Amino acid sequence: MQVDTGFTFVLFGGTGDLAMRKILPGLYQAHRGGLLPAAGRIIAVARGFGNREAYLQWMHTHVRNHIKPDGDDPLWNDFLNRILFVRVDLGQPEDYALLRDAISQLSGIRVFYLATRPSLFVPICRALSIIGLSDGARIVLEKPLGYDLQSSKAINNAVGEIFVESHIYRIDHYLGKEPVQNLLALRFGNTLLEPLWRREWVESIQITIAEELGVEGRGDFYDSTGALRDMVQNHLLQLLSIVAMEPPHSMHTDSLRDEKLRVLRALKPIEPGAVSRVAVRGQYHTGVLKGVAVPAYITEQGVSASSTTETFVALKVEIENWRWAGVPFFLRTGKRLADRVAEIVVNFRAVPHSVFDSMALRNSSNRLVIRLQPNESIRLYGLAKQPGEGMNLQSVHLDLAFDKFFKEERMEAYQRLLLDVINGRLALFVHRDEQEAAWRWVEPILTEWTRLGTVPKRYAAGTWGPAAASALLAQHGTCWLEEEN
Ligand code: BG6
């Protein structure tokens, strides 16, 4: 339900990459769709511009080209009317008084969106509290929230002294993606799959987020982060928790988050001695991606020439509960891989006894492939008899392509999440406990890599990662599903 009072949305990091590519376009789309209350205002905070006119000019040249479809002029100009600008040097507490003056002219709920370096989260929250702006306000924290369990706890503790948990919106943009929401619909809106969704019927599950992109000008950040922190601790573990969770009591915030948390807490801890058996670290080297030569990671801008940061991770994960005991979940993510794809593959167990003498039966099992991006689809694979003489079986699939059913324009993840913040809906944001449980599970891997000085295995850009990632699955008699499209 749309709020009918106004809102004041304060965007810290107003000229940053995220503001430019995702946040301002997301707000614009919400405006274009008539989903923002008329009285809502957006205050961009940055120190790079002298005044509002200069900021609006920057928006014209830098934000507009990230809007799809290209906004028509009246709506774009109308959107610009919502924008105010306050020049604040975030390190200067006295500058925040300017912000307070601007906010005091406006009505409705207050949202502070921190699209800044995480090291600024606590100083900004404290400054907001000192000038009396934090009471009743909502705060949005972008990832990465910390570097490890300890630093993430430190941020959560400090922010938690100022804002109550129910006003803290930790973003994981994967939760705002339409297909991820659809995963909830598929699992909990249908009876069909639920009886099969367990160890008795499922042999293994794969979750892949593969990117063609490299580090895209974020070399500095990425080189001190790596794929485990950038993608596994958050997006992949969130997807895993949605795939594996028990049916929630309702779609309300606490029910959903509690069930995801139970999964994260049930992840089988990885003992130090087991890390090298269940975790593969990779780094891309030169290669050819879709016909174009791409450079090695270590030659990217901002990356150290001797970097041992991973740009690829593959993991075997187990969940210690009755539903999933003994079922391996294979997670994989990487940059500069052969294709951009995010998908979940549920491999079902083989038939207990084969009555057919068919190679097809030996080589392929029933499986469900849920593709999240670039296109959204669900495919159910099975075997059918080839027409003609003899009893030859062949793999076929039922195909549900969502764009055939739903012609509507899809809402971008950020647009959905921004509207949720403005409307006070927390369900698609990460609770502190989830975040810390994820860090707790991931951290031993990082510690062990550091202790052993594990150097990432090289893979050529444009491939599916190092051979060790395939070997990880081969030990379990399976392989990554890569050929679908
Ligand atoms: C971000 C990571 O959280 O997710 C990026 O920091 C990554 O490194 C991005 O490229 C992937 O998101 P998407 O929506 O493009 O799959």
XYZ file of C-alpha atoms and ligand atoms in Angstrom:
501
model
C 0.000 0.000 0.000
C 1.310 3.397 -0.942
C 1.949 5.900 1.819
C -0.055 9.064 1.432
C 2.128 11.431 3.410
C 5.351 12.613 1.909
C 8.796 11.268 2.582
C 12.271 12.663 2.764
C 14.819 10.383 1.202
C 18.362 11.457 2.002
C 20.935 9.889 -0.273
C 24.477 9.894 1.117
C 26.973 9.153 -1.636
C 24.779 11.101 -4.051
C 27.378 11.109 -6.827
C 28.642 7.573 -6.344
C 28.475 4.746 -8.821
C 25.557 3.095 -7.070
C 23.546 6.318 -6.913
C 24.173 6.852 -10.603
C 23.452 3.326 -11.839
C 20.870 1.981 -9.457
C 19.429 4.240 -6.763
C 18.462 7.348 -8.716
C 17.248 5.294 -11.716
C 15.253 3.100 -9.294
C 13.625 6.160 -7.722
C 12.917 7.576 -11.161
C 11.196 4.364 -12.269
C 9.079 4.417 -9.130
C 8.171 8.042 -9.908
C 7.401 7.174 -13.534
C 5.134 4.356 -12.407
C 3.207 6.766 -10.172
C 4.338 4.794 -7.119
C 5.895 7.640 -5.140
C 3.784 9.911 -2.953
C 3.554 13.324 -4.576
C 5.033 15.093 -1.568
C 8.163 12.893 -1.462
C 11.504 14.650 -1.793
C 15.007 13.323 -2.369
C 17.961 15.119 -0.854
C 21.220 14.194 -2.527
C 24.196 14.613 -0.239
C 27.684 14.923 -1.664
C 30.552 17.316 -1.492
C 31.494 17.374 -5.174
C 29.083 20.113 -6.310
C 28.479 23.672 -5.255
C 24.726 23.760 -5.734
C 21.549 22.025 -6.892
C 21.849 23.218 -10.511
C 25.269 21.623 -10.866
C 23.941 18.404 -9.347
C 20.937 18.319 -11.675
C 23.293 18.828 -14.589
C 25.299 15.838 -13.393
C 22.079 13.823 -13.220
C 21.229 14.791 -16.797
C 24.544 13.586 -18.101
C 25.206 10.637 -15.802
C 21.934 9.209 -14.531
C 19.622 9.535 -17.503
C 21.532 7.076 -19.634
C 20.984 4.402 -16.979
C 17.237 4.654 -17.335
C 15.386 2.101 -19.393
C 13.351 2.864 -21.392
C 14.680 6.348 -21.855
C 12.515 8.605 -19.672
C 10.402 11.058 -21.619
C 11.107 14.666 -20.839
C 8.034 15.705 -18.860
C 8.446 12.803 -16.444
C 12.170 13.249 -16.099
C 11.813 16.971 -15.438
C 8.997 16.250 -13.074
C 11.273 13.814 -11.243
C 14.001 16.443 -11.016
C 11.545 18.656 -9.154
C 11.757 16.167 -6.299
C 15.531 16.526 -6.019
C 17.242 18.795 -3.544
C 20.951 18.987 -2.979
C 22.951 19.622 0.171
C 26.683 19.918 0.085
C 28.051 18.024 3.094
C 31.601 17.017 3.756
C 30.869 13.828 5.670
C 33.900 14.309 7.873
C 32.711 17.772 9.013
C 30.051 17.483 11.735
C 29.060 21.159 11.349
C 27.993 20.526 7.730
C 25.180 18.307 8.988
C 23.376 21.413 10.262
C 22.739 22.313 6.609
C 21.112 18.951 6.173
C 18.979 19.445 9.263
C 17.802 22.811 7.917
C 16.852 21.257 4.586
C 15.021 18.373 6.232
C 13.122 20.631 8.617
C 11.268 22.131 5.635
C 9.944 18.712 4.597
C 7.302 16.307 5.876
C 6.712 12.584 6.153
C 8.968 9.721 7.116
C 12.720 10.159 6.847
C 14.974 7.683 5.100
C 18.753 7.902 5.199
C 20.341 5.813 2.483
C 24.054 5.233 3.048
C 25.515 4.464 -0.365
C 28.986 5.198 0.949
C 32.043 3.292 2.057
C 31.154 1.142 5.088
C 33.785 2.967 7.128
C 31.471 6.004 6.978
C 28.345 4.207 8.215
C 29.015 4.714 11.898
C 30.275 8.325 11.700
C 27.233 9.301 9.614
C 24.796 7.608 12.011
C 26.437 9.311 14.975
C 26.330 12.703 13.273
C 22.630 12.201 12.473
C 21.948 11.289 16.068
C 23.838 14.278 17.477
C 21.801 16.742 15.436
C 18.566 14.962 16.328
C 17.699 13.512 12.943
C 17.813 9.819 13.752
C 14.678 9.467 15.904
C 12.016 7.521 14.033
C 14.032 7.557 10.811
C 14.850 4.548 8.641
C 18.418 3.799 7.714
C 19.484 1.848 4.638
C 22.884 0.171 4.654
C 24.488 -1.001 1.447
C 26.765 -3.992 1.244
C 29.559 -4.700 2.001
C 28.552 -4.432 5.621
C 31.891 -5.129 7.182
C 34.825 -7.202 6.139
C 34.379 -10.114 8.495
C 32.219 -11.130 11.445
C 33.920 -8.798 13.868
C 33.733 -5.687 11.699
C 30.167 -6.403 10.706
C 29.227 -6.820 14.375
C 30.980 -3.575 15.209
C 28.924 -1.721 12.573
C 25.708 -3.417 13.656
C 26.379 -2.606 17.313
C 27.161 1.028 16.655
C 24.245 1.548 14.246
C 22.019 -0.393 16.657
C 22.735 2.108 19.419
C 21.109 4.778 17.290
C 18.483 2.992 15.184
C 16.214 0.147 16.293
C 16.522 -3.045 14.239
C 13.058 -2.539 12.741
C 14.294 0.713 11.191
C 17.476 -0.778 9.719
C 17.232 -1.883 6.076
C 20.256 -3.943 5.021
C 20.228 -4.260 1.271
C 20.927 -7.443 -0.620
C 19.656 -6.534 -4.059
C 19.201 -10.199 -5.014
C 16.215 -10.282 -2.668
C 14.562 -7.575 -4.739
C 14.827 -9.458 -8.015
C 11.512 -10.572 -9.495
C 12.709 -14.164 -10.124
C 13.884 -14.505 -6.534
C 10.424 -13.513 -5.368
C 9.080 -16.036 -7.822
C 11.124 -18.711 -6.152
C 9.023 -18.124 -3.053
C 5.883 -18.351 -5.194
C 7.085 -21.568 -6.824
C 7.918 -23.229 -3.541
C 5.106 -22.004 -1.333
C 2.290 -21.271 -3.783
C 2.201 -24.819 -5.142
C 1.846 -28.247 -3.613
C 3.488 -29.975 -6.535
C 7.118 -29.630 -5.565
C 6.999 -29.583 -1.799
C 6.821 -33.376 -1.269
C 9.905 -33.788 -3.494
C 11.848 -30.919 -1.984
C 13.901 -32.963 0.453
C 16.723 -35.418 0.841
C 14.615 -38.446 -0.058
C 14.161 -37.155 -3.622
C 16.891 -34.607 -4.195
C 20.402 -35.772 -4.906
C 22.150 -32.408 -5.128
C 21.481 -28.742 -5.759
C 23.602 -26.258 -7.684
C 23.370 -22.500 -7.395
C 25.364 -20.455 -9.874
C 25.791 -16.726 -10.277
C 28.119 -16.317 -13.232
C 29.119 -12.940 -14.600
C 30.747 -11.940 -17.854
C 31.785 -8.620 -16.374
C 35.164 -8.108 -14.780
C 35.745 -5.626 -11.972
C 34.455 -2.663 -13.997
C 36.530 0.158 -12.576
C 36.071 -1.126 -9.012
C 39.508 -2.771 -8.888
C 40.492 -1.037 -5.655
C 37.421 -2.198 -3.811
C 37.346 -5.642 -5.333
C 40.986 -6.443 -4.732
C 40.520 -6.071 -1.001
C 37.223 -7.941 -1.080
C 37.187 -10.966 -3.404
C 34.328 -13.146 -4.581
C 33.668 -14.887 -1.265
C 32.909 -11.612 0.499
C 31.397 -9.885 -2.524
C 28.968 -12.604 -3.641
C 28.918 -15.690 -1.412
C 28.507 -14.177 2.053
C 25.422 -12.339 0.850
C 23.759 -13.126 -2.506
C 24.567 -16.826 -2.766
C 23.806 -17.620 0.854
C 20.544 -15.683 0.616
C 19.553 -17.691 -2.455
C 20.558 -20.885 -0.695
C 18.461 -20.005 2.323
C 15.389 -19.388 0.162
C 15.888 -22.657 -1.705
C 16.357 -24.648 1.491
C 14.076 -22.932 4.013
C 11.022 -24.507 5.596
C 7.665 -23.059 4.542
C 7.259 -19.825 6.496
C 4.140 -19.294 8.549
C 3.307 -16.220 6.415
C 5.024 -13.773 4.104
C 5.522 -11.355 6.940
C 8.958 -10.057 7.732
C 9.674 -12.121 10.822
C 8.379 -15.398 9.401
C 10.477 -15.117 6.280
C 13.615 -13.924 7.978
C 13.351 -16.469 10.785
C 13.156 -19.362 8.334
C 16.108 -18.094 6.308
C 18.060 -17.644 9.514
C 17.371 -21.262 10.526
C 19.006 -22.423 7.315
C 22.032 -20.197 7.785
C 22.448 -21.484 11.320
C 22.165 -25.074 10.109
C 24.996 -24.769 7.585
C 27.532 -27.407 8.437
C 30.610 -25.608 9.724
C 33.649 -26.146 7.562
C 36.525 -27.480 9.621
C 39.889 -25.856 8.811
C 41.286 -29.142 7.517
C 38.352 -29.508 5.097
C 38.549 -26.102 3.422
C 40.765 -27.195 0.555
C 38.432 -30.129 -0.157
C 35.196 -28.161 -0.291
C 36.231 -24.689 -1.465
C 37.827 -23.746 -4.776
C 39.430 -20.348 -5.274
C 40.067 -19.028 -8.757
C 41.320 -15.919 -10.485
C 40.857 -15.025 -14.138
C 43.727 -14.753 -16.493
C 43.690 -13.418 -20.050
C 41.157 -15.018 -22.313
C 38.514 -14.548 -24.948
C 34.968 -13.804 -23.919
C 32.333 -14.072 -26.646
C 34.995 -13.381 -29.271
C 36.626 -10.444 -27.488
C 40.067 -10.648 -25.889
C 39.978 -9.624 -22.229
C 42.879 -8.847 -19.893
C 43.958 -10.748 -16.812
C 42.561 -9.695 -13.434
C 45.995 -8.665 -12.188
C 46.294 -6.078 -14.959
C 42.948 -4.406 -14.183
C 43.095 -0.850 -12.919
C 43.354 -0.683 -9.131
C 44.417 -4.324 -8.801
C 47.831 -5.269 -7.470
C 50.029 -7.045 -10.029
C 50.745 -9.725 -7.431
C 47.149 -9.985 -6.247
C 45.950 -13.290 -4.844
C 42.347 -12.142 -4.537
C 39.806 -14.645 -5.825
C 37.454 -13.716 -8.664
C 35.844 -17.154 -8.589
C 34.612 -19.428 -5.829
C 33.030 -22.864 -5.904
C 31.885 -24.515 -2.704
C 30.272 -27.636 -1.438
C 27.849 -26.775 1.344
C 25.820 -29.055 3.587
C 22.816 -28.301 5.721
C 22.466 -30.110 9.003
C 18.762 -30.689 9.358
C 16.258 -33.444 8.663
C 15.218 -32.103 5.295
C 18.684 -31.754 3.789
C 21.143 -33.962 5.676
C 23.578 -35.497 3.214
C 22.445 -33.449 0.186
C 25.330 -31.422 -1.225
C 24.604 -27.851 -2.284
C 27.175 -26.661 -4.780
C 27.600 -22.900 -4.990
C 29.559 -21.136 -7.670
C 30.208 -17.561 -8.663
C 32.816 -15.821 -10.745
C 33.717 -12.894 -12.890
C 34.677 -13.119 -16.568
C 32.979 -16.465 -16.968
C 31.657 -17.822 -20.257
C 28.149 -16.461 -19.836
C 26.047 -14.247 -17.608
C 23.668 -16.537 -15.859
C 22.134 -17.034 -12.440
C 20.339 -20.292 -11.911
C 19.386 -23.000 -9.493
C 19.523 -26.623 -10.559
C 17.753 -29.245 -8.479
C 18.971 -32.708 -9.448
C 16.559 -35.429 -8.408
C 17.639 -38.926 -7.531
C 17.856 -41.619 -10.159
C 15.067 -44.183 -10.447
C 15.631 -46.972 -7.903
C 15.693 -49.626 -10.598
C 15.922 -49.153 -14.323
C 13.576 -51.113 -16.531
C 15.039 -49.490 -19.640
C 18.337 -50.357 -21.149
C 19.056 -46.797 -22.206
C 22.193 -44.694 -22.103
C 20.009 -41.618 -21.751
C 18.705 -42.943 -18.463
C 22.185 -43.520 -17.156
C 23.389 -40.084 -18.150
C 20.574 -37.833 -17.184
C 18.367 -37.563 -14.175
C 15.198 -35.635 -13.608
C 16.020 -32.072 -12.771
C 14.439 -28.720 -12.270
C 16.296 -25.703 -13.580
C 15.196 -22.344 -12.247
C 16.823 -19.598 -14.222
C 16.885 -16.209 -12.549
C 18.780 -14.213 -15.137
C 19.330 -13.088 -17.828
C 15.894 -14.493 -18.706
C 13.479 -15.931 -16.191
C 12.358 -19.489 -16.773
C 11.670 -22.810 -15.111
C 12.420 -26.042 -16.880
C 11.555 -29.513 -15.711
C 13.654 -32.195 -17.359
C 12.612 -35.765 -17.791
C 12.957 -38.623 -20.210
C 10.571 -39.492 -23.035
C 10.537 -42.167 -25.666
C 11.921 -41.186 -29.010
C 9.357 -41.767 -31.749
C 9.902 -44.842 -33.864
C 10.918 -48.381 -33.399
C 12.626 -49.545 -30.256
C 12.506 -48.074 -26.765
C 15.023 -45.289 -26.920
C 14.729 -42.581 -24.339
C 15.715 -38.979 -24.707
C 15.892 -35.991 -22.376
C 13.014 -33.528 -22.908
C 11.719 -30.642 -20.840
C 8.649 -28.717 -19.865
C 9.432 -25.075 -20.334
C 7.915 -22.173 -18.465
C 9.197 -18.911 -19.911
C 7.850 -16.099 -17.807
C 7.975 -13.474 -20.538
C 5.366 -15.466 -22.466
C 2.957 -15.322 -19.550
C 3.650 -11.880 -18.223
C 4.027 -9.065 -20.704
C 4.389 -6.390 -18.052
C 7.604 -4.492 -17.674
C 9.668 -6.048 -14.872
C 10.430 -4.013 -11.819
C 14.153 -3.628 -11.203
C 15.428 -4.935 -7.873
C 16.406 -1.493 -6.637
C 13.062 0.039 -7.522
C 11.242 -2.618 -5.518
C 13.571 -2.314 -2.544
C 13.474 1.483 -2.533
C 9.687 1.407 -2.526
C 9.792 -1.110 0.297
C 11.956 1.213 2.372
C 9.680 4.168 1.731
C 6.630 2.070 2.556
C 8.189 0.461 5.624
C 8.294 -3.135 4.363
C 11.250 -4.983 5.806
C 10.727 -8.537 4.557
C 13.207 -8.273 1.680
C 15.996 -6.868 3.814
C 18.544 -8.817 5.761
C 18.259 -9.099 9.522
C 21.382 -8.579 11.553
C 21.257 -12.197 12.743
C 21.169 -13.520 9.178
C 24.082 -11.396 8.209
C 26.146 -12.470 11.163
C 25.264 -16.147 10.717
C 26.477 -15.879 7.126
C 29.740 -14.282 8.224
C 30.188 -16.905 10.909
C 29.955 -19.656 8.318
C 32.133 -17.962 5.701
C 34.880 -16.774 7.994
C 36.710 -20.083 8.587
C 37.216 -20.360 4.837
C 38.808 -16.923 4.696
C 40.929 -17.651 7.751
C 42.177 -20.912 6.344
C 42.984 -19.416 2.944
C 45.012 -16.740 4.699
C 46.713 -19.224 7.026
C 47.693 -21.535 4.180
C 48.427 -18.708 1.754
C 46.114 -20.411 -0.732
C 46.830 -18.990 -4.154
C 43.771 -18.924 -6.430
C 43.811 -21.296 -9.373
C 44.014 -19.556 -12.694
C 41.245 -19.807 -15.239
C 41.099 -18.273 -18.674
C 38.539 -15.476 -18.949
C 35.581 -16.694 -20.981
C 35.594 -20.199 -19.472
C 33.625 -21.666 -16.586
C 36.407 -21.317 -14.018
C 39.247 -23.558 -12.884
C 39.187 -27.301 -13.496
C 39.137 -27.848 -9.730
C 35.547 -26.566 -9.700
C 34.527 -29.449 -11.948
C 36.562 -31.890 -9.875
C 34.628 -30.772 -6.786
C 31.426 -32.090 -8.356
C 33.019 -35.083 -10.026
C 33.800 -36.466 -6.552
C 30.046 -36.680 -6.118
C 29.423 -38.198 -9.532
C 27.913 -35.039 -10.951
C 28.880 -32.006 -13.017
C 27.898 -28.362 -13.362
C 25.027 -27.748 -15.691
C 26.343 -25.328 -18.264
C 24.748 -25.893 -21.590
C 21.224 -24.583 -21.015
C 19.944 -21.346 -22.443
C 27.118 -6.866 -6.460
C 28.600 -7.159 -6.491
O 26.625 -7.013 -5.165
O 26.435 -7.768 -7.332
C 29.128 -7.054 -7.903
O 29.279 -6.242 -5.654
C 28.333 -7.919 -8.845
O 30.510 -7.413 -7.947
C 26.833 -7.663 -8.689
O 28.746 -7.623 -10.161
C 26.033 -8.670 -9.474
O 24.680 -8.295 -9.467
P 23.726 -8.625 -10.692
O 22.407 -8.104 -10.267
O 24.283 -7.923 -11.887
O 23.763 -10.118 -10.865
